[in-house]
C-alpha positions as semicolon CSV with decimal commas, in nm:
position;residue;x (nm);y (nm);z (nm)
1;M;10,816;5,216;29,509
2;S;10,898;4,910;29,263
3;S;11,228;4,777;29,234
4;K;11,205;4,913;28,864
5;H;11,211;5,266;28,957
6;Q;11,472;5,230;29,223
7;H;11,736;5,061;28,959
8;I;11,632;5,354;28,725
9;E;11,697;5,659;28,998
10;S;12,081;5,443;29,093
11;K;12,157;5,444;28,727
12;Y;12,060;5,794;28,684
13;P;12,101;5,977;29,018
14;V;11,900;6,349;28,995
15;T;12,151;6,614;29,101
16;Y;11,995;6,942;29,232
17;S;12,216;7,281;29,211
18;S;12,161;7,605;29,332
19;P;12,145;7,925;29,157
20;T;12,363;8,116;29,004
21;P;12,392;8,457;29,222
22;V;12,270;8,774;29,033
23;M;12,578;9,011;28,977
24;A;12,501;9,363;29,096
25;A;12,508;9,550;28,823
26;T;12,819;9,825;28,847
27;P;12,686;10,165;28,823
28;I;12,893;10,361;28,491
29;I;13,040;10,666;28,649
30;I;12,991;10,960;28,399
31;A;13,314;11,277;28,445
32;N;13,115;11,591;28,444
33;P;13,145;11,740;28,085
34;G;13,124;12,086;28,184
35;P;13,439;12,219;28,218
36;L;13,536;12,029;27,893
37;G;13,247;12,252;27,674
38;L;13,306;12,584;27,907
39;C;13,665;12,558;27,791
40;G;13,586;12,509;27,425
41;F;13,357;12,819;27,418
42;A;13,586;13,019;27,604
43;L;13,900;12,985;27,417
44;T;13,719;13,001;27,085
45;T;13,533;13,309;27,199
46;F;13,873;13,468;27,325
47;V;14,041;13,436;27,033
48;L;13,807;13,576;26,778
49;S;13,680;13,848;27,069
50;L;14,105;13,957;27,027
51;H;14,054;14,003;26,667
52;N;13,711;14,199;26,719
53;A;13,828;14,401;26,959
54;G;14,123;14,546;26,703
55;A;14,428;14,387;27,005
56;G;14,689;14,439;26,734
57;V;14,500;14,330;26,422
58;A;14,232;14,511;26,218
59;S;13,936;14,490;26,421
60;D;13,724;14,422;26,055
61;G;14,037;14,202;25,880
62;P;13,992;13,888;25,842
63;H;13,996;13,594;26,153
64;G;14,067;13,277;25,961
65;V;14,253;13,149;26,219
66;V;13,974;13,092;26,420
67;T;13,787;12,876;26,172
68;G;14,022;12,565;26,291
69;L;13,906;12,660;26,632
70;A;13,565;12,653;26,590
71;M;13,536;12,360;26,386
72;F;13,754;12,181;26,650
73;Y;13,771;12,281;26,983
74;G;13,451;12,515;26,993
75;G;13,228;12,290;26,751
76;L;13,302;11,938;26,765
77;V;13,452;11,930;27,144
78;Q;13,174;12,128;27,276
79;L;12,939;11,975;27,091
80;L;13,085;11,615;27,229
81;A;13,035;11,766;27,621
82;G;12,674;11,871;27,560
83;M;12,613;11,476;27,404
84;W;12,751;11,353;27,710
85;E;12,556;11,569;27,939
86;F;12,252;11,439;27,809
87;K;12,381;11,150;27,932
88;T;12,402;11,257;28,324
89;G;12,045;11,391;28,266
90;N;12,122;11,796;28,286
91;T;11,905;11,913;27,982
92;F;12,010;12,304;28,029
93;A;12,360;12,190;27,998
94;A;12,293;11,957;27,728
95;T;12,093;12,253;27,554
96;A;12,380;12,528;27,590
97;F;12,697;12,289;27,448
98;S;12,539;12,117;27,157
99;S;12,367;12,457;27,035
100;Y;12,690;12,651;27,124
101;G;12,882;12,359;26,943
102;G;12,650;12,391;26,659
103;F;12,698;12,786;26,666
104;W;13,067;12,805;26,604
105;L;13,051;12,468;26,328
106;S;12,838;12,682;26,174
107;F;13,019;13,016;26,198
108;A;13,327;12,786;26,099
109;C;13,119;12,697;25,772
110;I;13,051;13,045;25,695
111;Y;13,425;13,151;25,626
112;I;13,538;12,788;25,523
113;P;13,648;12,876;25,099
114;A;13,501;12,550;24,994
115;T;13,128;12,627;25,166
116;D;13,147;12,939;24,927
117;V;12,927;13,095;25,144
118;A;13,109;13,394;25,135
119;G;13,186;13,336;24,746
120;S;12,762;13,357;24,720
121;Y;12,703;13,716;24,747
122;K;12,950;13,776;24,498
123;G;13,125;14,094;24,616
124;D;12,801;14,201;24,815
125;T;12,971;14,336;25,165
126;D;12,665;14,464;25,244
127;L;12,445;14,195;25,204
128;M;12,640;13,948;25,358
129;N;12,686;14,183;25,703
130;R;12,321;14,173;25,724
131;S;12,303;13,862;25,663
132;V;12,567;13,772;25,916
133;G;12,338;13,995;26,149
134;Y;12,068;13,838;26,136
135;Y;12,244;13,520;26,189
136;L;12,413;13,660;26,547
137;L;12,029;13,834;26,625
138;G;11,885;13,466;26,571
139;W;12,153;13,344;26,875
140;A;12,110;13,637;27,087
141;I;11,784;13,542;27,098
142;F;11,879;13,188;27,200
143;T;12,130;13,349;27,445
144;G;11,862;13,546;27,630
145;M;11,649;13,261;27,674
146;M;11,989;13,079;27,868
147;V;12,001;13,360;28,047
148;I;11,618;13,332;28,192
149;A;11,666;12,935;28,186
150;C;11,973;12,974;28,430
151;H;11,817;13,239;28,679
152;R;11,849;12,990;28,968
153;S;12,184;12,821;28,929
154;N;12,449;13,058;29,049
155;I;12,630;13,418;29,007
156;G;12,889;13,253;28,803
157;L;12,658;13,114;28,538
158;I;12,406;13,411;28,501
159;S;12,703;13,609;28,432
160;L;12,828;13,403;28,213
161;F;12,509;13,375;27,965
162;F;12,445;13,750;28,025
163;S;12,780;13,849;27,951
164;A;12,708;13,642;27,630
165;F;12,417;13,792;27,556
166;I;12,579;14,158;27,516
167;T;12,828;14,037;27,330
168;F;12,552;13,897;27,061
169;I;12,380;14,152;27,077
170;L;12,665;14,401;27,011
171;L;12,800;14,222;26,767
172;T;12,460;14,176;26,576
173;A;12,433;14,578;26,612
174;S;12,762;14,613;26,451
175;K;12,667;14,386;26,139
176;L;12,356;14,554;26,048
177;Q;12,488;14,909;26,114
178;G;12,855;14,821;25,990
179;S;12,985;15,022;26,317
180;I;13,367;14,908;26,362
181;A;13,311;15,081;26,711
182;L;12,988;14,860;26,825
183;N;13,240;14,536;26,631
184;V;13,541;14,658;26,939
185;A;13,279;14,709;27,168
186;G;13,146;14,348;27,098
187;G;13,528;14,224;27,130
188;V;13,592;14,361;27,472
189;V;13,247;14,208;27,619
190;G;13,360;13,892;27,445
191;L;13,726;13,888;27,632
192;I;13,519;13,936;27,941
193;T;13,220;13,668;27,840
194;S;13,580;13,422;27,788
195;F;13,713;13,481;28,120
196;I;13,422;13,443;28,325
197;A;13,361;13,086;28,105
198;W;13,707;12,981;28,218
199;Y;13,610;13,068;28,586
200;V;13,339;12,868;28,603
201;A;13,573;12,613;28,408
202;L;13,791;12,570;28,677
203;A;13,560;12,606;28,939
204;G;13,438;12,283;28,814
205;L;13,741;12,120;28,812
206;L;13,838;12,216;29,111
207;T;13,684;11,967;29,348
208;K;13,731;11,887;29,727
209;D;13,826;11,520;29,619
210;S;14,091;11,709;29,374
211;S;14,203;11,997;29,484
212;Y;14,315;12,205;29,830
213;F;14,081;12,502;29,767
214;T;13,758;12,535;29,513
215;L;13,589;12,857;29,416
216;P;13,292;13,022;29,475
217;L;12,997;13,060;29,213
218;G;12,772;13,196;29,416
219;H;12,498;12,955;29,455
220;I;12,148;13,093;29,469
221;N;11,916;12,962;29,720
């Protein structure tokens, strides 16, 4: 090597650095959104079903207090729970919570005066009841699909969707036939549905890490 090259290397020394170690990505922990969605469904169903069952109020009377619950707890909160279920990869729960969140939001819109849905019927109660009956029939069909889709999950979940299915059937029939007795029956079964939903939600909250005991759901092998 020439003295010229040695002079350049001494003047501009070459330094070597080790590569920066790559840090392992920290996994994002997502809490179980199931209990939240179930509680939103349960409480809204509970309050509406008390009205439908005629528990201290007229079964066919107004139930405007349900509108707020349907908009926010049963609707918005449950819809958010469904979106979080998509993140966890649970397609069934995501479909259920997002759909029933949409159900409660649309239910609220029917009875919000500003939307004028009821006003569009110009006082024709029979026609509106028939339209609501068709609306509930669609949800009965969807709930029947969910019963089939969860047949290998657990007894708690199957009982919940089957009870909700019967509730929709009874309420559909009450609107299409103008039967207060069927509306009361739908309210009673709806109350049972809400308590099953609360039970399944509590079972999801009582984990081995957070509770001294757990609730059985009857898992199907």
